[in-house]
Amino acid sequence: AQSVTQLGSHVSVSEGALVLLRCNYSSSVPPYLFWYVQYPNQGLQLLLKYTTGATLVKGINGFEAEFKKSETSFHLTKPSAHMSDAAEYFCAVTANQAGTALIFGKGTTLSVSS
Amino acid sequence: DGGITQSPKYLFRKEGQNVTLSCEQNLNHDAMYWYRQDPGQGLRLIYYSQIVNDFQKGDIAEGYSVSREKKESFPLTVTSAQKNPTAFYLCASKLTMTGEQYFGPGTRLTVT
C-alpha cells in the first residue's frame, strides 16, 4: 500500500524568500514521485517527477525536489518565491506496477506576500 | 494541440437527476482516470481505465458509472445514488505504466 503525507495545509512566505513544501511517502515498493501545481478552478500541472536515477530533480518555474529514501521524503523547494507561485501544490506517489494509479496528498496552499 | 478536454466547465443540476461529464483526449494515451476534488481532501480516485472496454473502481466509486468505448473518451456519469455530488471533477490520462498523468481543466458540478 502507498500513501502520501503533506505537512502543513497552508504555507505563507514573503516574495523572495525560500519556499519549502514538505512531502513524506509510504511505499512497499520503489516509488515514483511527483509534484503538481493547481491554480484556482484549473486542472493540475506537473512540476517535476522522480522515477529512477539522480535524486535531485529539477522542474519548471525554478522548483526542485530531492528524493531521500532514508527519510521517505520528497520535499519541494524554490530559492526565491514569486507572487505567481501562489497556488495549491500536491505531492503524489505511484508504483511501477500495472494497474496502479497516483495516490495524492491532501495538498498545501502556498501564499506569497509582497 | 494535444491535450485533454472536459466539458462543460460549470454544470448545475437538480437533486435526483443523473448527469454525464465529458472527457476527451487526443494524446493517444491508453489509461484514463477520474478524480473528485473537495476542499482540504486532495484528489480521490473514482474510476480508471487501462484499456478500451475495461475499467476498475477506485476508492470512491459508489454512485458513479463510466464507460470506455473509445480510446479517446472516458465519460463519467454521476447518478442520483451519489449522496454528495457537488464537487470539482478532474479527468486525467497517462501514456505509460510509469509515466506522469496529464490533467484536463476540470468540471465544477453543483447539485441543488
PDB file of C-alpha atoms in Angstrom:
ATOM      1  CA  ALA A   1       0.000   0.000   0.000  1.00  0.00           C
ATOM      2  CA  GLN A   2       1.114   3.547  -0.652  1.00  0.00           C
ATOM      3  CA  SER A   3       0.323   6.846   0.988  1.00  0.00           C
ATOM      4  CA  VAL A   4       1.431  10.462   0.965  1.00  0.00           C
ATOM      5  CA  THR A   5       1.504  12.995   3.797  1.00  0.00           C
ATOM      6  CA  GLN A   6       1.960  16.669   3.111  1.00  0.00           C
ATOM      7  CA  LEU A   7       2.996  18.510   6.252  1.00  0.00           C
ATOM      8  CA  GLY A   8       1.192  21.825   6.561  1.00  0.00           C
ATOM      9  CA  SER A   9      -2.011  22.571   4.710  1.00  0.00           C
ATOM     10  CA  HIS A  10      -1.017  26.235   4.399  1.00  0.00           C
ATOM     11  CA  VAL A  11       2.421  27.811   3.963  1.00  0.00           C
ATOM     12  CA  SER A  12       2.997  31.553   3.794  1.00  0.00           C
ATOM     13  CA  VAL A  13       6.208  33.201   2.582  1.00  0.00           C
ATOM     14  CA  SER A  14       7.337  36.645   1.540  1.00  0.00           C
ATOM     15  CA  GLU A  15       8.293  37.381  -2.041  1.00  0.00           C
ATOM     16  CA  GLY A  16      11.971  36.481  -2.499  1.00  0.00           C
ATOM     17  CA  ALA A  17      12.032  34.041   0.422  1.00  0.00           C
ATOM     18  CA  LEU A  18      12.774  30.323   0.275  1.00  0.00           C
ATOM     19  CA  VAL A  19       9.838  28.051  -0.453  1.00  0.00           C
ATOM     20  CA  LEU A  20       9.808  24.647   1.271  1.00  0.00           C
ATOM     21  CA  LEU A  21       6.819  22.329   0.923  1.00  0.00           C
ATOM     22  CA  ARG A  22       7.119  19.019   2.738  1.00  0.00           C
ATOM     23  CA  CYS A  23       6.078  15.600   1.480  1.00  0.00           C
ATOM     24  CA  ASN A  24       6.592  12.209   3.085  1.00  0.00           C
ATOM     25  CA  TYR A  25       5.536   8.974   1.459  1.00  0.00           C
ATOM     26  CA  SER A  26       4.987   5.369   2.348  1.00  0.00           C
ATOM     27  CA  SER A  27       5.556   2.643  -0.214  1.00  0.00           C
ATOM     28  CA  SER A  28       6.319  -1.073  -0.058  1.00  0.00           C
ATOM     29  CA  VAL A  29       7.947  -0.929  -3.499  1.00  0.00           C
ATOM     30  CA  PRO A  30      10.320   1.606  -5.103  1.00  0.00           C
ATOM     31  CA  PRO A  31       8.187   4.712  -5.543  1.00  0.00           C
ATOM     32  CA  TYR A  32       7.714   7.081  -8.413  1.00  0.00           C
ATOM     33  CA  LEU A  33       7.111  10.569  -7.002  1.00  0.00           C
ATOM     34  CA  PHE A  34       5.531  13.684  -8.452  1.00  0.00           C
ATOM     35  CA  TRP A  35       4.740  17.280  -7.571  1.00  0.00           C
ATOM     36  CA  TYR A  36       1.809  19.019  -9.240  1.00  0.00           C
ATOM     37  CA  VAL A  37       0.596  22.613  -9.031  1.00  0.00           C
ATOM     38  CA  GLN A  38      -3.015  23.763  -9.282  1.00  0.00           C
ATOM     39  CA  TYR A  39      -4.255  27.305  -9.798  1.00  0.00           C
ATOM     40  CA  PRO A  40      -7.852  28.156  -8.800  1.00  0.00           C
ATOM     41  CA  ASN A  41     -10.512  26.365 -10.861  1.00  0.00           C
ATOM     42  CA  GLN A  42      -7.936  24.732 -13.119  1.00  0.00           C
ATOM     43  CA  GLY A  43      -6.515  21.281 -13.637  1.00  0.00           C
ATOM     44  CA  LEU A  44      -3.193  20.052 -12.278  1.00  0.00           C
ATOM     45  CA  GLN A  45       0.109  20.797 -13.981  1.00  0.00           C
ATOM     46  CA  LEU A  46       3.192  18.639 -13.474  1.00  0.00           C
ATOM     47  CA  LEU A  47       6.077  20.485 -11.811  1.00  0.00           C
ATOM     48  CA  LEU A  48       8.577  17.630 -11.634  1.00  0.00           C
ATOM     49  CA  LYS A  49       8.914  13.895 -11.183  1.00  0.00           C
ATOM     50  CA  TYR A  50      11.307  11.308  -9.787  1.00  0.00           C
ATOM     51  CA  THR A  51      11.410   7.810 -11.247  1.00  0.00           C
ATOM     52  CA  THR A  52      14.973   6.492 -11.066  1.00  0.00           C
ATOM     53  CA  GLY A  53      18.487   7.910 -11.230  1.00  0.00           C
ATOM     54  CA  ALA A  54      19.511  11.302  -9.881  1.00  0.00           C
ATOM     55  CA  THR A  55      17.795  12.020  -6.597  1.00  0.00           C
ATOM     56  CA  LEU A  56      17.783  15.809  -7.062  1.00  0.00           C
ATOM     57  CA  VAL A  57      15.145  16.604  -9.635  1.00  0.00           C
ATOM     58  CA  LYS A  58      14.697  19.982 -11.291  1.00  0.00           C
ATOM     59  CA  GLY A  59      11.340  21.080 -12.588  1.00  0.00           C
ATOM     60  CA  ILE A  60       9.601  24.011 -14.172  1.00  0.00           C
ATOM     61  CA  ASN A  61       9.403  27.543 -12.758  1.00  0.00           C
ATOM     62  CA  GLY A  62      12.609  27.128 -10.727  1.00  0.00           C
ATOM     63  CA  PHE A  63      11.316  24.366  -8.455  1.00  0.00           C
ATOM     64  CA  GLU A  64      13.324  21.319  -7.445  1.00  0.00           C
ATOM     65  CA  ALA A  65      12.867  18.339  -5.136  1.00  0.00           C
ATOM     66  CA  GLU A  66      15.169  15.772  -3.592  1.00  0.00           C
ATOM     67  CA  PHE A  67      14.286  12.122  -3.137  1.00  0.00           C
ATOM     68  CA  LYS A  68      15.591  10.894   0.215  1.00  0.00           C
ATOM     69  CA  LYS A  69      14.927   7.202   0.610  1.00  0.00           C
ATOM     70  CA  SER A  70      16.233   7.022   4.191  1.00  0.00           C
ATOM     71  CA  GLU A  71      13.803   9.745   5.240  1.00  0.00           C
ATOM     72  CA  THR A  72      10.987   8.667   2.878  1.00  0.00           C
ATOM     73  CA  SER A  73      10.728  12.297   1.820  1.00  0.00           C
ATOM     74  CA  PHE A  74      10.364  14.276  -1.382  1.00  0.00           C
ATOM     75  CA  HIS A  75      10.286  17.923  -0.305  1.00  0.00           C
ATOM     76  CA  LEU A  76       9.733  20.684  -2.862  1.00  0.00           C
ATOM     77  CA  THR A  77      11.890  23.813  -2.772  1.00  0.00           C
ATOM     78  CA  LYS A  78      12.397  27.064  -4.625  1.00  0.00           C
ATOM     79  CA  PRO A  79      15.151  29.507  -3.624  1.00  0.00           C
ATOM     80  CA  SER A  80      13.152  32.678  -4.184  1.00  0.00           C
ATOM     81  CA  ALA A  81       9.360  32.898  -4.142  1.00  0.00           C
ATOM     82  CA  HIS A  82       7.457  34.926  -6.701  1.00  0.00           C
ATOM     83  CA  MET A  83       3.915  36.215  -6.403  1.00  0.00           C
ATOM     84  CA  SER A  84       2.911  33.948  -9.288  1.00  0.00           C
ATOM     85  CA  ASP A  85       3.886  30.880  -7.213  1.00  0.00           C
ATOM     86  CA  ALA A  86       0.779  31.304  -5.053  1.00  0.00           C
ATOM     87  CA  ALA A  87      -1.252  28.151  -5.731  1.00  0.00           C
ATOM     88  CA  GLU A  88      -2.056  24.721  -4.310  1.00  0.00           C
ATOM     89  CA  TYR A  89       0.636  22.055  -4.529  1.00  0.00           C
ATOM     90  CA  PHE A  90       0.104  18.311  -4.495  1.00  0.00           C
ATOM     91  CA  CYS A  91       2.615  15.549  -3.895  1.00  0.00           C
ATOM     92  CA  ALA A  92       1.775  12.139  -5.401  1.00  0.00           C
ATOM     93  CA  VAL A  93       3.213   8.621  -5.426  1.00  0.00           C
ATOM     94  CA  THR A  94       2.759   5.596  -7.610  1.00  0.00           C
ATOM     95  CA  ALA A  95       4.471   2.254  -8.121  1.00  0.00           C
ATOM     96  CA  ASN A  96       5.979   0.735 -11.233  1.00  0.00           C
ATOM     97  CA  GLN A  97       3.208  -1.813 -11.475  1.00  0.00           C
ATOM     98  CA  ALA A  98       0.403  -2.297 -13.944  1.00  0.00           C
ATOM     99  CA  GLY A  99      -2.989  -1.140 -12.804  1.00  0.00           C
ATOM    100  CA  THR A 100      -1.773   1.363 -10.239  1.00  0.00           C
ATOM    101  CA  ALA A 101      -2.959   4.930 -10.009  1.00  0.00           C
ATOM    102  CA  LEU A 102      -1.455   8.030  -8.444  1.00  0.00           C
ATOM    103  CA  ILE A 103      -2.021   8.472  -4.716  1.00  0.00           C
ATOM    104  CA  PHE A 104      -2.217  12.152  -3.811  1.00  0.00           C
ATOM    105  CA  GLY A 105      -1.534  14.056  -0.629  1.00  0.00           C
ATOM    106  CA  LYS A 106      -4.183  16.474   0.582  1.00  0.00           C
ATOM    107  CA  GLY A 107      -2.351  19.480  -0.784  1.00  0.00           C
ATOM    108  CA  THR A 108      -0.541  22.538   0.530  1.00  0.00           C
ATOM    109  CA  THR A 109      -1.736  26.034  -0.270  1.00  0.00           C
ATOM    110  CA  LEU A 110       1.164  28.430  -0.790  1.00  0.00           C
ATOM    111  CA  SER A 111       0.576  32.135  -0.161  1.00  0.00           C
ATOM    112  CA  VAL A 112       3.156  34.721  -1.218  1.00  0.00           C
ATOM    113  CA  SER A 113       3.080  38.239   0.207  1.00  0.00           C
ATOM    114  CA  SER A 114       4.842  41.305  -1.097  1.00  0.00           C
TER     115      SER A 114
ATOM    116  CA  ASP B   1      -2.627  20.959 -29.875  1.00  0.00           C
ATOM    117  CA  GLY B   2      -2.688  17.706 -27.958  1.00  0.00           C
ATOM    118  CA  GLY B   3      -4.438  17.623 -24.653  1.00  0.00           C
ATOM    119  CA  ILE B   4      -7.404  16.681 -22.534  1.00  0.00           C
ATOM    120  CA  THR B   5     -10.725  18.476 -22.771  1.00  0.00           C
ATOM    121  CA  GLN B   6     -13.517  18.393 -20.239  1.00  0.00           C
ATOM    122  CA  SER B   7     -16.920  19.857 -20.814  1.00  0.00           C
ATOM    123  CA  PRO B   8     -18.711  21.769 -19.594  1.00  0.00           C
ATOM    124  CA  LYS B   9     -16.587  23.892 -17.250  1.00  0.00           C
ATOM    125  CA  TYR B  10     -19.565  24.503 -14.922  1.00  0.00           C
ATOM    126  CA  LEU B  11     -22.606  22.258 -14.579  1.00  0.00           C
ATOM    127  CA  PHE B  12     -25.742  22.728 -12.498  1.00  0.00           C
ATOM    128  CA  ARG B  13     -28.288  20.003 -11.806  1.00  0.00           C
ATOM    129  CA  LYS B  14     -31.243  19.345  -9.590  1.00  0.00           C
ATOM    130  CA  GLU B  15     -31.037  16.646  -6.965  1.00  0.00           C
ATOM    131  CA  GLY B  16     -32.245  13.287  -8.253  1.00  0.00           C
ATOM    132  CA  GLN B  17     -31.022  13.798 -11.821  1.00  0.00           C
ATOM    133  CA  ASN B  18     -28.219  11.827 -13.444  1.00  0.00           C
ATOM    134  CA  VAL B  19     -25.554  13.888 -15.172  1.00  0.00           C
ATOM    135  CA  THR B  20     -22.710  12.911 -17.519  1.00  0.00           C
ATOM    136  CA  LEU B  21     -19.345  14.662 -17.567  1.00  0.00           C
ATOM    137  CA  SER B  22     -17.330  14.518 -20.749  1.00  0.00           C
ATOM    138  CA  CYS B  23     -13.599  13.768 -21.019  1.00  0.00           C
ATOM    139  CA  GLU B  24     -11.771  13.532 -24.341  1.00  0.00           C
ATOM    140  CA  GLN B  25      -8.052  13.184 -25.034  1.00  0.00           C
ATOM    141  CA  ASN B  26      -6.051  13.277 -28.267  1.00  0.00           C
ATOM    142  CA  LEU B  27      -2.754  12.265 -26.691  1.00  0.00           C
ATOM    143  CA  ASN B  28      -3.111   8.605 -27.729  1.00  0.00           C
ATOM    144  CA  HIS B  29      -2.871   7.610 -24.075  1.00  0.00           C
ATOM    145  CA  ASP B  30      -4.044   4.171 -23.039  1.00  0.00           C
ATOM    146  CA  ALA B  31      -5.000   4.889 -19.432  1.00  0.00           C
ATOM    147  CA  MET B  32      -7.599   7.389 -18.249  1.00  0.00           C
ATOM    148  CA  TYR B  33      -8.726   8.403 -14.777  1.00  0.00           C
ATOM    149  CA  TRP B  34     -11.471  10.292 -12.968  1.00  0.00           C
ATOM    150  CA  TYR B  35     -10.838  12.100  -9.705  1.00  0.00           C
ATOM    151  CA  ARG B  36     -13.049  14.040  -7.362  1.00  0.00           C
ATOM    152  CA  GLN B  37     -11.660  17.060  -5.526  1.00  0.00           C
ATOM    153  CA  ASP B  38     -13.189  18.581  -2.405  1.00  0.00           C
ATOM    154  CA  PRO B  39     -11.629  21.398  -0.323  1.00  0.00           C
ATOM    155  CA  GLY B  40      -8.969  20.015   2.010  1.00  0.00           C
ATOM    156  CA  GLN B  41      -9.430  16.452   0.732  1.00  0.00           C
ATOM    157  CA  GLY B  42      -6.934  16.322  -2.087  1.00  0.00           C
ATOM    158  CA  LEU B  43      -7.840  14.177  -5.101  1.00  0.00           C
ATOM    159  CA  ARG B  44      -9.729  10.937  -4.661  1.00  0.00           C
ATOM    160  CA  LEU B  45      -9.873   8.307  -7.399  1.00  0.00           C
ATOM    161  CA  ILE B  46     -13.346   7.421  -8.696  1.00  0.00           C
ATOM    162  CA  TYR B  47     -12.673   5.112 -11.663  1.00  0.00           C
ATOM    163  CA  TYR B  48      -9.838   4.330 -14.015  1.00  0.00           C
ATOM    164  CA  SER B  49      -9.401   2.511 -17.293  1.00  0.00           C
ATOM    165  CA  GLN B  50      -6.177   0.951 -18.555  1.00  0.00           C
ATOM    166  CA  ILE B  51      -7.584  -0.054 -21.937  1.00  0.00           C
ATOM    167  CA  VAL B  52     -10.688   0.262 -24.101  1.00  0.00           C
ATOM    168  CA  ASN B  53     -13.724  -1.678 -22.851  1.00  0.00           C
ATOM    169  CA  ASP B  54     -12.172  -2.225 -19.428  1.00  0.00           C
ATOM    170  CA  PHE B  55     -12.301  -0.144 -16.243  1.00  0.00           C
ATOM    171  CA  GLN B  56     -11.823  -0.549 -12.493  1.00  0.00           C
ATOM    172  CA  LYS B  57     -13.344   1.081  -9.442  1.00  0.00           C
ATOM    173  CA  GLY B  58     -11.274   3.495  -7.463  1.00  0.00           C
ATOM    174  CA  ASP B  59     -11.620   4.455  -3.819  1.00  0.00           C
ATOM    175  CA  ILE B  60     -14.974   6.245  -4.087  1.00  0.00           C
ATOM    176  CA  ALA B  61     -16.860   4.604  -6.987  1.00  0.00           C
ATOM    177  CA  GLU B  62     -20.261   4.358  -5.286  1.00  0.00           C
ATOM    178  CA  GLY B  63     -22.857   6.472  -7.069  1.00  0.00           C
ATOM    179  CA  TYR B  64     -20.758   6.839 -10.229  1.00  0.00           C
ATOM    180  CA  SER B  65     -20.520   4.930 -13.516  1.00  0.00           C
ATOM    181  CA  VAL B  66     -18.184   5.085 -16.519  1.00  0.00           C
ATOM    182  CA  SER B  67     -17.724   3.644 -19.992  1.00  0.00           C
ATOM    183  CA  ARG B  68     -14.671   3.294 -22.246  1.00  0.00           C
ATOM    184  CA  GLU B  69     -15.912   2.516 -25.747  1.00  0.00           C
ATOM    185  CA  LYS B  70     -13.204   4.535 -27.460  1.00  0.00           C
ATOM    186  CA  LYS B  71      -9.571   5.163 -26.560  1.00  0.00           C
ATOM    187  CA  GLU B  72     -10.126   8.915 -26.708  1.00  0.00           C
ATOM    188  CA  SER B  73     -13.195   9.137 -24.500  1.00  0.00           C
ATOM    189  CA  PHE B  74     -13.961   8.294 -20.867  1.00  0.00           C
ATOM    190  CA  PRO B  75     -17.301   9.835 -19.770  1.00  0.00           C
ATOM    191  CA  LEU B  76     -18.351   9.836 -16.123  1.00  0.00           C
ATOM    192  CA  THR B  77     -21.983   9.639 -15.053  1.00  0.00           C
ATOM    193  CA  VAL B  78     -22.903  10.964 -11.637  1.00  0.00           C
ATOM    194  CA  THR B  79     -26.063   9.122 -10.658  1.00  0.00           C
ATOM    195  CA  SER B  80     -28.802  10.087  -8.242  1.00  0.00           C
ATOM    196  CA  ALA B  81     -27.347   7.498  -5.845  1.00  0.00           C
ATOM    197  CA  GLN B  82     -24.317   9.701  -5.180  1.00  0.00           C
ATOM    198  CA  LYS B  83     -25.150  11.380  -1.879  1.00  0.00           C
ATOM    199  CA  ASN B  84     -22.884  14.403  -2.142  1.00  0.00           C
ATOM    200  CA  PRO B  85     -22.236  15.037  -5.840  1.00  0.00           C
ATOM    201  CA  THR B  86     -21.287  18.712  -5.611  1.00  0.00           C
ATOM    202  CA  ALA B  87     -17.531  18.818  -6.261  1.00  0.00           C
ATOM    203  CA  PHE B  88     -14.777  19.592  -8.765  1.00  0.00           C
ATOM    204  CA  TYR B  89     -14.183  16.651 -11.121  1.00  0.00           C
ATOM    205  CA  LEU B  90     -10.858  16.100 -12.860  1.00  0.00           C
ATOM    206  CA  CYS B  91     -10.069  13.751 -15.709  1.00  0.00           C
ATOM    207  CA  ALA B  92      -6.525  12.586 -16.442  1.00  0.00           C
ATOM    208  CA  SER B  93      -4.689  10.311 -18.857  1.00  0.00           C
ATOM    209  CA  LYS B  94      -1.354   8.514 -18.876  1.00  0.00           C
ATOM    210  CA  LEU B  95       0.711   7.019 -21.694  1.00  0.00           C
ATOM    211  CA  THR B  96       2.967   4.509 -19.976  1.00  0.00           C
ATOM    212  CA  MET B  97       2.832   2.460 -16.847  1.00  0.00           C
ATOM    213  CA  THR B  98       5.339   4.641 -15.114  1.00  0.00           C
ATOM    214  CA  GLY B  99       4.590   7.993 -16.669  1.00  0.00           C
ATOM    215  CA  GLU B 100       3.002  11.015 -15.167  1.00  0.00           C
ATOM    216  CA  GLN B 101      -0.670  11.822 -15.555  1.00  0.00           C
ATOM    217  CA  TYR B 102      -1.893  14.737 -17.637  1.00  0.00           C
ATOM    218  CA  PHE B 103      -4.965  16.531 -16.374  1.00  0.00           C
ATOM    219  CA  GLY B 104      -7.897  18.242 -18.013  1.00  0.00           C
ATOM    220  CA  PRO B 105      -9.189  21.641 -16.839  1.00  0.00           C
ATOM    221  CA  GLY B 106     -11.936  20.119 -14.683  1.00  0.00           C
ATOM    222  CA  THR B 107     -15.721  20.384 -14.404  1.00  0.00           C
ATOM    223  CA  ARG B 108     -17.335  22.005 -11.382  1.00  0.00           C
ATOM    224  CA  LEU B 109     -20.639  20.268 -10.666  1.00  0.00           C
ATOM    225  CA  THR B 110     -23.216  21.869  -8.404  1.00  0.00           C
ATOM    226  CA  VAL B 111     -26.303  19.902  -7.402  1.00  0.00           C
ATOM    227  CA  THR B 112     -29.117  21.644  -5.538  1.00  0.00           C
TER     228      THR B 112
END
